[in-house]
Tab-separated table of C-alpha atoms in Angstrom:
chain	number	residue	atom	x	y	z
A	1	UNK	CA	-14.229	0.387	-1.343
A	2	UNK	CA	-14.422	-1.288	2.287
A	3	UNK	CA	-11.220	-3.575	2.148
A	4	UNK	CA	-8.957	-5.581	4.513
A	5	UNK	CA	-6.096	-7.750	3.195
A	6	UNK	CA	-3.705	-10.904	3.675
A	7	UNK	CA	-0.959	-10.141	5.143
A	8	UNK	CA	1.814	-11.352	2.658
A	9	UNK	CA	5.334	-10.108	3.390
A	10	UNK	CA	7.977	-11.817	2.740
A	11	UNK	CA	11.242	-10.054	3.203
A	12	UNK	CA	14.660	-12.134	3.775
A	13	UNK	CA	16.115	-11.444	7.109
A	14	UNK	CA	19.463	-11.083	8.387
A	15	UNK	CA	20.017	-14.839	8.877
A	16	UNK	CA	19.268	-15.713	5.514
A	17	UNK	CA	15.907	-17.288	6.698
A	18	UNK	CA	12.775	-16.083	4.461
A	19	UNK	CA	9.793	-14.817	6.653
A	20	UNK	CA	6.424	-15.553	5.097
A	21	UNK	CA	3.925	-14.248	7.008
A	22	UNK	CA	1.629	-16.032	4.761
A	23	UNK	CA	2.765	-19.205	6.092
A	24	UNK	CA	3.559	-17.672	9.780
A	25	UNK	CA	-0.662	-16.762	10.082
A	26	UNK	CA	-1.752	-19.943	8.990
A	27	UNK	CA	-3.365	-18.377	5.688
A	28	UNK	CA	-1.605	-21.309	3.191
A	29	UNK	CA	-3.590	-23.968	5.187
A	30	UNK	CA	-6.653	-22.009	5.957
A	31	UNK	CA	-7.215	-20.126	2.911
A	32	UNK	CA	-10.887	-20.940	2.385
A	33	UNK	CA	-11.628	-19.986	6.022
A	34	UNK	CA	-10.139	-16.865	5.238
A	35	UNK	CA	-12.224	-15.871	2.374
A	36	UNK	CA	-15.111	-16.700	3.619
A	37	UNK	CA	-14.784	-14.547	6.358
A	38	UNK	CA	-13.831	-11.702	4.534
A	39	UNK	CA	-17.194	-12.392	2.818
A	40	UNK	CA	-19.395	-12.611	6.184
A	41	UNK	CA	-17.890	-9.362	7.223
A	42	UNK	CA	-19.625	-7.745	4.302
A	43	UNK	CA	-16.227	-6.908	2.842
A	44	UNK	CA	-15.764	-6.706	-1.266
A	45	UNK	CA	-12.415	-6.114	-1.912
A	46	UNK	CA	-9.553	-7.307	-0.640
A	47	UNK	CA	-5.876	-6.381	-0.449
A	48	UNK	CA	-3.990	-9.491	-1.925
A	49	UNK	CA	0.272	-10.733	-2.160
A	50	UNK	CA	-0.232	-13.767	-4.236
A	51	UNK	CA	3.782	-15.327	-2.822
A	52	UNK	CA	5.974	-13.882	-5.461
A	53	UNK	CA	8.580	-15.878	-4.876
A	54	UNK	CA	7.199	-18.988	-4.745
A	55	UNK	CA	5.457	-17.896	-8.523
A	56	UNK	CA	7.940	-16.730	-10.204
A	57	UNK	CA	10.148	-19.840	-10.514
A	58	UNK	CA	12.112	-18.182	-13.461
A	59	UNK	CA	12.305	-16.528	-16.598
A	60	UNK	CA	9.340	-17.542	-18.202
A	61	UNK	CA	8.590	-19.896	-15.563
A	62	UNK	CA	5.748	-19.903	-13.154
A	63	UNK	CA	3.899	-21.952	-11.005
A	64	UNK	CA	0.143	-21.248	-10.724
A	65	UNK	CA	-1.917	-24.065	-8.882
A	66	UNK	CA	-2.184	-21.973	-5.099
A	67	UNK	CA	-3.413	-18.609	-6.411
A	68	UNK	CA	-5.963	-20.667	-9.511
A	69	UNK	CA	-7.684	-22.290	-6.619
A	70	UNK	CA	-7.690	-18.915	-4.534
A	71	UNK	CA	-8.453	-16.664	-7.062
A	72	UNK	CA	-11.612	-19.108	-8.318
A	73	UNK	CA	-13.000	-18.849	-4.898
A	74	UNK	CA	-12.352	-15.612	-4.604
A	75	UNK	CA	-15.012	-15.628	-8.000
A	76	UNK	CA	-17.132	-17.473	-6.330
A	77	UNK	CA	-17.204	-15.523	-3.646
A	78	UNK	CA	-17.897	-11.699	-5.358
A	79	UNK	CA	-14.312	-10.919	-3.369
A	80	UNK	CA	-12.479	-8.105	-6.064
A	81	UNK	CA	-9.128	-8.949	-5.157
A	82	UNK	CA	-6.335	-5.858	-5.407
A	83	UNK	CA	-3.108	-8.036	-6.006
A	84	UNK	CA	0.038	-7.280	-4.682
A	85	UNK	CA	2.865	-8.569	-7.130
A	86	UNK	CA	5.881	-7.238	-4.934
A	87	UNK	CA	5.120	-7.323	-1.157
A	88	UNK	CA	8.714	-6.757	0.410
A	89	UNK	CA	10.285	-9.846	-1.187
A	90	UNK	CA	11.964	-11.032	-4.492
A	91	UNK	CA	12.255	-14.769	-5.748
A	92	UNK	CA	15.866	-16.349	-4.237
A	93	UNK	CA	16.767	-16.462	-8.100
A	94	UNK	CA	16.418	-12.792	-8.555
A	95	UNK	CA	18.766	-12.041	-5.748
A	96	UNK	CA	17.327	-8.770	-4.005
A	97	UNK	CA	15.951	-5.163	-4.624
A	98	UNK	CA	19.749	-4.187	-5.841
A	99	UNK	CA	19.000	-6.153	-9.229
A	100	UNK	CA	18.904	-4.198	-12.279
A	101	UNK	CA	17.002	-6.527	-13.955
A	102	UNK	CA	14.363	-6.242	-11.696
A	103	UNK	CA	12.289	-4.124	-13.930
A	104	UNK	CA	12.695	-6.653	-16.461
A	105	UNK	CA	11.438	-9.844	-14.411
A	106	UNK	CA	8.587	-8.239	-13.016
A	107	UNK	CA	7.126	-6.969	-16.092
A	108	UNK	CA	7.239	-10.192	-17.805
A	109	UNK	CA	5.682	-11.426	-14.701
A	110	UNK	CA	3.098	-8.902	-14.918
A	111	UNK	CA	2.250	-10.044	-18.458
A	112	UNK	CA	1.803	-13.316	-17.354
A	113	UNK	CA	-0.464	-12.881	-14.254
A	114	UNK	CA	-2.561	-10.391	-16.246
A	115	UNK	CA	-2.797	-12.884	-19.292
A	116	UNK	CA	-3.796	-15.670	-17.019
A	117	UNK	CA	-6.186	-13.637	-14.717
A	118	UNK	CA	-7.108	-10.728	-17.241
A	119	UNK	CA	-10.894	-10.429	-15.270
A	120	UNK	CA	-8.470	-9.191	-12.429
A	121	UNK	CA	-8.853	-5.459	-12.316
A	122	UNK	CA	-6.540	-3.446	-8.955
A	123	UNK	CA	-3.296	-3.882	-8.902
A	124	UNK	CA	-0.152	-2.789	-6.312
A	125	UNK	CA	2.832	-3.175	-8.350
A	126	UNK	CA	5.568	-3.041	-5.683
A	127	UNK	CA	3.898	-2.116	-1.888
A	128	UNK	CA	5.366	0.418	-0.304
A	129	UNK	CA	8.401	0.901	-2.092
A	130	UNK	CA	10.037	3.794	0.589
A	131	UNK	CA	9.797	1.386	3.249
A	132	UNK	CA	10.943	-1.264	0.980
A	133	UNK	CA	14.464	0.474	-0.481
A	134	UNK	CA	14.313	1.801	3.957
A	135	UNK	CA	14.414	-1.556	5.139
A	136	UNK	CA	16.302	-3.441	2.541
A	137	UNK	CA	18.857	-0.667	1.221
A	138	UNK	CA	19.163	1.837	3.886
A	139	UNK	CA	18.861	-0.173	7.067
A	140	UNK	CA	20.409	-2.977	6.784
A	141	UNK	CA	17.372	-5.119	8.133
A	142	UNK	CA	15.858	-6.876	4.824
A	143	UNK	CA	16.978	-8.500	1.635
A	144	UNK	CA	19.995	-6.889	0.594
A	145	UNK	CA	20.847	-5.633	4.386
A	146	UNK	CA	22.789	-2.396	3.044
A	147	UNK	CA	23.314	0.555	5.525
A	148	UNK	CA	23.871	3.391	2.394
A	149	UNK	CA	22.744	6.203	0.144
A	150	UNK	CA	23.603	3.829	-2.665
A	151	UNK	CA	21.779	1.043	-1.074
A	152	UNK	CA	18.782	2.824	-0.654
A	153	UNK	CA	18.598	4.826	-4.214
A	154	UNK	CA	19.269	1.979	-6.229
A	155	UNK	CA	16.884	-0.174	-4.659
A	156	UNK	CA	14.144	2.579	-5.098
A	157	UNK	CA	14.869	3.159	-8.224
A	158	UNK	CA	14.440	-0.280	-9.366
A	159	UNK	CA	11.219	-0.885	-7.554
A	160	UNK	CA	9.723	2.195	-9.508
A	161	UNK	CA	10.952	1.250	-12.675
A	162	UNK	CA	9.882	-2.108	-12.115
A	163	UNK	CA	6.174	-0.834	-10.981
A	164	UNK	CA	5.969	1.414	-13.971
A	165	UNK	CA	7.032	-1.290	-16.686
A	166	UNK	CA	4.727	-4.092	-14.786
A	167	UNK	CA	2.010	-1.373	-14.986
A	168	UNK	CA	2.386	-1.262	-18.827
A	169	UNK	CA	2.358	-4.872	-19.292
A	170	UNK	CA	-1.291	-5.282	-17.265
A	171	UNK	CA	-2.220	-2.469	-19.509
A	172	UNK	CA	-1.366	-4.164	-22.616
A	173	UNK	CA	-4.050	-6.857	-21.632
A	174	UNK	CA	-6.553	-5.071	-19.473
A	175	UNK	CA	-6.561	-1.217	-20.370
A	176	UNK	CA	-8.873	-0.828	-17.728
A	177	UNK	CA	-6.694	-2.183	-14.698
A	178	UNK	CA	-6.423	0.517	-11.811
A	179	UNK	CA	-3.120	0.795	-9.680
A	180	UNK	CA	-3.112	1.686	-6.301
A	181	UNK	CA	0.052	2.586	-5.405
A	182	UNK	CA	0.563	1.854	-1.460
A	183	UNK	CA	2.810	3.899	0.339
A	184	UNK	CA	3.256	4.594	4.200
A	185	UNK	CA	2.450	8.373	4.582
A	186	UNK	CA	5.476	9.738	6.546
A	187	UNK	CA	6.351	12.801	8.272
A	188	UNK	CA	9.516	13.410	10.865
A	189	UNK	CA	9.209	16.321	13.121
A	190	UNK	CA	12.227	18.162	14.326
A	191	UNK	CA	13.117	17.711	18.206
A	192	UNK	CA	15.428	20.800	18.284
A	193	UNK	CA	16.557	23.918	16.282
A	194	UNK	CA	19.369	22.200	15.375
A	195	UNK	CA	17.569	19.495	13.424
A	196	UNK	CA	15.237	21.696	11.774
A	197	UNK	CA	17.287	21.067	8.028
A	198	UNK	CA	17.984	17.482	8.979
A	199	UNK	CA	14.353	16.901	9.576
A	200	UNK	CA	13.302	18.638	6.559
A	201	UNK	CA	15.473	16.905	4.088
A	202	UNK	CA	14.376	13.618	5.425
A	203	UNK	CA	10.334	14.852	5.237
A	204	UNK	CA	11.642	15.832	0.950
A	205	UNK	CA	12.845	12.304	1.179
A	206	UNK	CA	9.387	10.342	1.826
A	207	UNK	CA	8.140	11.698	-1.433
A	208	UNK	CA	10.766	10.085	-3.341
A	209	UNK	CA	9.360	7.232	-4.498
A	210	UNK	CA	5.839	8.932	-5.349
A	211	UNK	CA	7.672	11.603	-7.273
A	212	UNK	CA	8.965	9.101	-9.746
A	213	UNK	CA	5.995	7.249	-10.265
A	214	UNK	CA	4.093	10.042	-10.647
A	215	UNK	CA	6.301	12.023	-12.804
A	216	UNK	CA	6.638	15.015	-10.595
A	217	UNK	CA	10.465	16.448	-10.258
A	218	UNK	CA	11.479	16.189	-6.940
A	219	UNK	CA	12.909	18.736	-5.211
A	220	UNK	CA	16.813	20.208	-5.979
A	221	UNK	CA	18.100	18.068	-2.863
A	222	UNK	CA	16.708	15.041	-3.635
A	223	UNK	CA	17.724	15.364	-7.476
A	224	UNK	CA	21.305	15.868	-6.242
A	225	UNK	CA	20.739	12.682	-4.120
A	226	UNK	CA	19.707	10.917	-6.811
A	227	UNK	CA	22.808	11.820	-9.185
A	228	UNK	CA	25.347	11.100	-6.631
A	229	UNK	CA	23.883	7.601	-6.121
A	230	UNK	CA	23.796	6.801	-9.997
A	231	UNK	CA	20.932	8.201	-11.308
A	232	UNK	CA	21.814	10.263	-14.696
A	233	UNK	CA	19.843	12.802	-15.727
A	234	UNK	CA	18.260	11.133	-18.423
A	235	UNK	CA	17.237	8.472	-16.658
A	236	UNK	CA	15.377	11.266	-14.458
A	237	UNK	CA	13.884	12.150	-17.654
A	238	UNK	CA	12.509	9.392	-18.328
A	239	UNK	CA	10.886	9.028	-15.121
A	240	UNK	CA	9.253	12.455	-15.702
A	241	UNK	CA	7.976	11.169	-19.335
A	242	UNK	CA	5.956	8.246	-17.948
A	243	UNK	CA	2.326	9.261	-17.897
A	244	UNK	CA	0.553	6.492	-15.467
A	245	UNK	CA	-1.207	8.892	-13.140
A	246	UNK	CA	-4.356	8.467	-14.808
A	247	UNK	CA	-4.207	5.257	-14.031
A	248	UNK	CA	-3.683	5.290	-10.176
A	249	UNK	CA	-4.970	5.743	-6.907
A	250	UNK	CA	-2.767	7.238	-4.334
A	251	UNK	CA	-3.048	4.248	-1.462
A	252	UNK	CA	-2.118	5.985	1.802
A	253	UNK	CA	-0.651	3.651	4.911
A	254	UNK	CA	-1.288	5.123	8.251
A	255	UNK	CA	0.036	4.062	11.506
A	256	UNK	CA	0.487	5.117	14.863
A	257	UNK	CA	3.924	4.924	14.181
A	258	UNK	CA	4.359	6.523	10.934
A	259	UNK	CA	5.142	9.973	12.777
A	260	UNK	CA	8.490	10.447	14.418
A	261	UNK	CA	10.619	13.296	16.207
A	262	UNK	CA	13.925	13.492	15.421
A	263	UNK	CA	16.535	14.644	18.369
A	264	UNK	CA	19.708	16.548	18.389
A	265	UNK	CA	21.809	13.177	18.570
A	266	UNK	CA	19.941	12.096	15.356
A	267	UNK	CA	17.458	9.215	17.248
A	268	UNK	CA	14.155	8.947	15.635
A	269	UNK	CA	11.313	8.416	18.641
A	270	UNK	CA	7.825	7.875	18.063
A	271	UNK	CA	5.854	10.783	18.686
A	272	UNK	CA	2.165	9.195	18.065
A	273	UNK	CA	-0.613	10.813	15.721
A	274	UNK	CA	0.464	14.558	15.906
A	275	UNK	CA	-0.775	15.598	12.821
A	276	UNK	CA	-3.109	12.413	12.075
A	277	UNK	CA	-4.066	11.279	8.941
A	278	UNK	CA	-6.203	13.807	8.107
A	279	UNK	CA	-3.261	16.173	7.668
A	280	UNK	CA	-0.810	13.583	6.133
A	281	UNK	CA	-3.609	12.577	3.557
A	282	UNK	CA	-4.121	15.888	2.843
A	283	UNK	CA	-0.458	16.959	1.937
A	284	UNK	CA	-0.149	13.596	0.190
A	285	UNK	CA	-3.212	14.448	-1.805
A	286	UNK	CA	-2.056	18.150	-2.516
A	287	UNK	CA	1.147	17.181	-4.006
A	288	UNK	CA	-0.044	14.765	-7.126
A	289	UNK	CA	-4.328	15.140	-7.040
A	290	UNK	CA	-4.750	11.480	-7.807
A	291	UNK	CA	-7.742	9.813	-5.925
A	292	UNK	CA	-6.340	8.282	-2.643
A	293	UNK	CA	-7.549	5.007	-0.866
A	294	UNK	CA	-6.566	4.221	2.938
A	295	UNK	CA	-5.083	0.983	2.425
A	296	UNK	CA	-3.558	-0.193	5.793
A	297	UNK	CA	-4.095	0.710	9.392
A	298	UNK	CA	-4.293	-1.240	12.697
A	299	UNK	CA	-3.859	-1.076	16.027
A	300	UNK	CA	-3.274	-3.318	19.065
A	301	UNK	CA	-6.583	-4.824	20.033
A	302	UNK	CA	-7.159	-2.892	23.541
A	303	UNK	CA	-6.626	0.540	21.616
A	304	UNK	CA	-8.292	-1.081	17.856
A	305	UNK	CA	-11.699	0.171	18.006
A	306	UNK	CA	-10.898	4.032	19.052
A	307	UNK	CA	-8.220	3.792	16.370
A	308	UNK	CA	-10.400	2.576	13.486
A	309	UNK	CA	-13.346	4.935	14.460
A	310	UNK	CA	-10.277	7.753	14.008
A	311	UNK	CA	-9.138	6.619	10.798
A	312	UNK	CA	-12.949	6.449	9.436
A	313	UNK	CA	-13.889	9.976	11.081
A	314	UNK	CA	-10.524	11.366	9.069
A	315	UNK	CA	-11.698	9.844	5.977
A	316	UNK	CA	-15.012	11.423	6.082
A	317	UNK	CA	-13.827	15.081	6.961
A	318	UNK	CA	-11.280	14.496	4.026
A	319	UNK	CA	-14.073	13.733	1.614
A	320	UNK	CA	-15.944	16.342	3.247
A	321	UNK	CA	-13.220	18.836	2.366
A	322	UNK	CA	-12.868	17.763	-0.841
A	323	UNK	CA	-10.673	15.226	-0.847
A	324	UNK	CA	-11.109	12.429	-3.149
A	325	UNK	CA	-10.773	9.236	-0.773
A	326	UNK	CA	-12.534	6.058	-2.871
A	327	UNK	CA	-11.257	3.717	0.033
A	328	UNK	CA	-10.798	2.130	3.686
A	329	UNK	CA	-8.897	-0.654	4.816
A	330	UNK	CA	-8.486	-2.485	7.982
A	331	UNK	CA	-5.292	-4.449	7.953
A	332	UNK	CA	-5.210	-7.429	8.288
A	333	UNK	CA	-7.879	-9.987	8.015
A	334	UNK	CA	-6.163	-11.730	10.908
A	335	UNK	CA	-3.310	-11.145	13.703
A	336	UNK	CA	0.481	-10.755	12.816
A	337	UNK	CA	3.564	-12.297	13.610
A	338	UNK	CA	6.574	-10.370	14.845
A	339	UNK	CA	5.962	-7.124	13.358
A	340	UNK	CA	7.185	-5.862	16.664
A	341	UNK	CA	10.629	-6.477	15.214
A	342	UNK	CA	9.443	-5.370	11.829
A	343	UNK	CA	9.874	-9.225	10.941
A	344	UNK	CA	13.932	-9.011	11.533
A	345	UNK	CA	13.712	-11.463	14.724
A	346	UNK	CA	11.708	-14.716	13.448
A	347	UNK	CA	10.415	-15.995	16.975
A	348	UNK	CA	6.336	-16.452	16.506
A	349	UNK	CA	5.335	-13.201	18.394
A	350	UNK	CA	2.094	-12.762	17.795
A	351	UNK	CA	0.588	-9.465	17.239
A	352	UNK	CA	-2.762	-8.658	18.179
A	353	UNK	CA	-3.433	-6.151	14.974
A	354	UNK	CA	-6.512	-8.347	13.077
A	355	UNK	CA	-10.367	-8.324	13.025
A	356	UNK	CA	-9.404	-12.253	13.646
A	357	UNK	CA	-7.133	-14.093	15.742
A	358	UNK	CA	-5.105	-16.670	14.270
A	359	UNK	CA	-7.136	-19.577	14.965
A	360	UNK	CA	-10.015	-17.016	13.165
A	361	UNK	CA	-12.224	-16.260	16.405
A	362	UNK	CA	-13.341	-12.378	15.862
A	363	UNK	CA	-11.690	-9.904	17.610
A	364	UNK	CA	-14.632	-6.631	18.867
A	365	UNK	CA	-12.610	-4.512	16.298
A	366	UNK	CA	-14.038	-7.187	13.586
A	367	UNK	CA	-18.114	-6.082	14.786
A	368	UNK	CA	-17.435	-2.202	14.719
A	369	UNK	CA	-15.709	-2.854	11.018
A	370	UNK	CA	-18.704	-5.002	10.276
A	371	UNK	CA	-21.233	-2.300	11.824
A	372	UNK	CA	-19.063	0.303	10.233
A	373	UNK	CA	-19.460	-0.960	6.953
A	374	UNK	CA	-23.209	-1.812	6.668
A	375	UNK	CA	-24.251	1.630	7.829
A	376	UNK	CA	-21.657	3.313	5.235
A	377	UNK	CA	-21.532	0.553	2.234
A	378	UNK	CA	-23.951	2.537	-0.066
A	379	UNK	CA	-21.663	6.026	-0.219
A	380	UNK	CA	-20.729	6.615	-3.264
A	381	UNK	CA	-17.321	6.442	-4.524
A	382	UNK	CA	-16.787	9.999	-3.577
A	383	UNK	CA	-18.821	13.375	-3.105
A	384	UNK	CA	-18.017	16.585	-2.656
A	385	UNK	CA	-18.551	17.915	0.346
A	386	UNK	CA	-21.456	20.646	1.265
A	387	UNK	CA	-18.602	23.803	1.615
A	388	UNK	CA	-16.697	22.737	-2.110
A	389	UNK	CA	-20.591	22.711	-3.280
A	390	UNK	CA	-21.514	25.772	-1.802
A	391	UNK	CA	-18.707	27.563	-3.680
A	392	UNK	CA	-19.096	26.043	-6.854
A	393	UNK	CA	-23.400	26.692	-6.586
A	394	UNK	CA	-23.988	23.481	-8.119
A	395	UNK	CA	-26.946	21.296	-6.597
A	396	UNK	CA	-25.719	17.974	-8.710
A	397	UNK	CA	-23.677	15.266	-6.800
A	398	UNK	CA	-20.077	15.966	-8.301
A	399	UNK	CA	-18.263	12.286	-8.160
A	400	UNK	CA	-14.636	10.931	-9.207
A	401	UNK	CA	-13.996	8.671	-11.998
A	402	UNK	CA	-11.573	6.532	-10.334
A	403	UNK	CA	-10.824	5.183	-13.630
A	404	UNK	CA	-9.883	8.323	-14.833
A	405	UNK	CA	-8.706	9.758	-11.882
A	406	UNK	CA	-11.133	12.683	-12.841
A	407	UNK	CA	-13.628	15.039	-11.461
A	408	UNK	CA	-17.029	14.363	-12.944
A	409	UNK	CA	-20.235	16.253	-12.429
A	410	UNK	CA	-23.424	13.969	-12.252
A	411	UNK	CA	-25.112	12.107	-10.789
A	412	UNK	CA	-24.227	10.083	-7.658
A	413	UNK	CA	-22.662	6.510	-8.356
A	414	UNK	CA	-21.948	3.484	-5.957
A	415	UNK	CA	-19.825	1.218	-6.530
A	416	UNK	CA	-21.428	-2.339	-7.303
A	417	UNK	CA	-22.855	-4.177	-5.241
């Protein structure tokens, strides 16, 4: 699944002003542009934030008319869109991320989108929800702008009750809907002796958020983190009795930044690709064995195309290893705006991250992507690679059932054309 994606977030920032990188990268007026570039570049499916909070309008109220023209193109267009429903931002009327009823509104919105669009098949429930309760709960830079335990518990918890319920809902109408739960793989490396607990508390702490989803008991720390910020025990449970894995693909968000050394005086620095995704993906895929998709990664444009041959090479030796990866995304479609501030200071910086600039001239990264794909677009979903056959002495092509989130023996399958 050769992807890229819109770049939709839409957090609120600390001056109350709503960024909507949507709007900043020009997408709301040149929308058609967009897609049919995504469709020259040879690319099927694409990573999609339809603006929550300009949808949502109310209980029971929505407002349709961008996304019915989008989406119909999209149609026309053989683009299989994987739709975002939460992408860092809540409707004004909903308040923010600390909203119990949260799980509540996006569920019925859920129902709704899947009624209307029921042909619509991937879904991302909430993106990223560790960097999401980070940012908005534990931070202080997003939404809610809390600096606490509290902050940040509640705010996960709500996203993955929220993702759970919306997930039922889509089921309700389309039992064959796929989730691909986007998270930014994380790992913090400890700087001194002294930091060696610190450091591995925190690296128990990225899994939160993946644990409840997937109905794996975190670990005793983070259980006692979770009861002393409000979580009972049965509402633990019921986390644990939710049984959506088979429905879900692990998506994996991989950045130059997303590893980090922590020093004595408790500073996170960047430490670049240490480990790499290979590793990351690995550990990731070791914990819950659900199918995993790369769905983000980017670089700055004079370091883009040695970065996305990286990525790709990883992917390969994963599924060589064994690894079930059914996915690779370059994101975004087009440049950024002010993601060096991680969106907190609203002054048009534009990032050089896309296959496309913003007035939608390719960037080189866009040809290698484009080369990249044609000479790899016929793979199959997944194969095992030659040292898992080897040990299991089978000469058939053994293949994942992303639908199932199964092993299957057979023969080899590609996706369709």
């Amino acid at each position: 699944m050769f992807a890229t994606g819109i770049e939709c977030s839409c957090p609120v920032v600390a001056d109350g002003h709503r960024v909507d990188e949507m709007d900043s990268c020009g997408h709301y007026h040149k929308w058609q542009t967009d897609l049919q570039l995504v469709r020259e570049m040879g690319i099927k499916y694409l990573r999609y934030g339809p603006p929550y909070y300009r949808m949502h309008l109310g209980p029971g109220k929505y407002d349709w008319a961008f996304f019915d023209h989008v989406y119909a193109e999209m149609e026309r267009l053989g683009i299989e869109p994987l739709i975002d429903l939460i992408h860092f931002g809540v409707p004004d009327w909903i308040g923010s991320f600390q909203n119990p009823e949260l799980p509540t509104y996006l569920a019925e919105y859920a129902l709704a989108f899947s009624q209307r669009y029921p042909r619509i098949r991937f879904y991302t429930p909430v993106n990223e929800i560790f960097v999401t309760a980070g940012f908005s709960g534990a931070f202080g830079w997003w939404n809610e702008q809390l600096k606490s335990d509290a902050g940040f518990v509640t705010a996960l918890v709500n996203c993955c009750k929220a993702s759970l319920q919306a997930q039922q809902a889509i089921l309700s109408v389309n039992p064959d809907a796929l989730f691909v739960h986007s998270e930014s793989l994380e790992y913090i490396h400890p700087g001194a002796p002294s930091v060696v607990e610190t450091a591995r508390r925190l690296n128990e702490r990225r899994f939160l958020s993946l644990d409840l989803l997937y109905a794996r008991r975190p670990s005793a720390d983070m259980c006692r983190l979770l009861n002393e910020n409000g979580v009972s025990e049965s509402e633990l449970e019921w986390f644990m009795s939710q049984g959506m894995r088979r429905h879900s693909v692990l998506g994996t968000d991989y950045y130059i930044t997303n590893e980090r050394m922590l020093r004595p005086n408790g500073e996170l620095v960047g430490t670049g690709d240490v480990f790499g995704y290979y590793l990351l993906a690995k550990e990731y895929y070791e914990r819950y064995r659900v199918p995993l998709m790369h769905t983000e990664t980017n670089r700055v444009c004079e370091h883009s195309i040695e970065w996305l041959r990286k990525q790709w090479l990883n992917v390969l030796r994963l599924r060589e290893d064994g690894v079930p990866v059914v996915g690779f995304t370059w994101y975004s479609l087009t440049d950024q705006v002010d993601w060096d501030s991680a969106l907190t200071q609203p002054r048009g910086h534009v990032n050089p991250l896309g296959l496309y600039d913003l007035q939608r001239r390719p960037r080189q990264v866009a040809s290698e992507y484009k080369e990249l794909i044609d000479a790899h677009k016929h793979l199959p979903a997944y194969v095992y690679g030659a040292a898992e056959k080897a040990r299991a002495h089978e000469t058939t092509t053994v293949v994942v059932d992303v639908q199932q989130g199964q092993v299957l023996t057979q023969t080899p399958v590609a996706l369709p054309a």
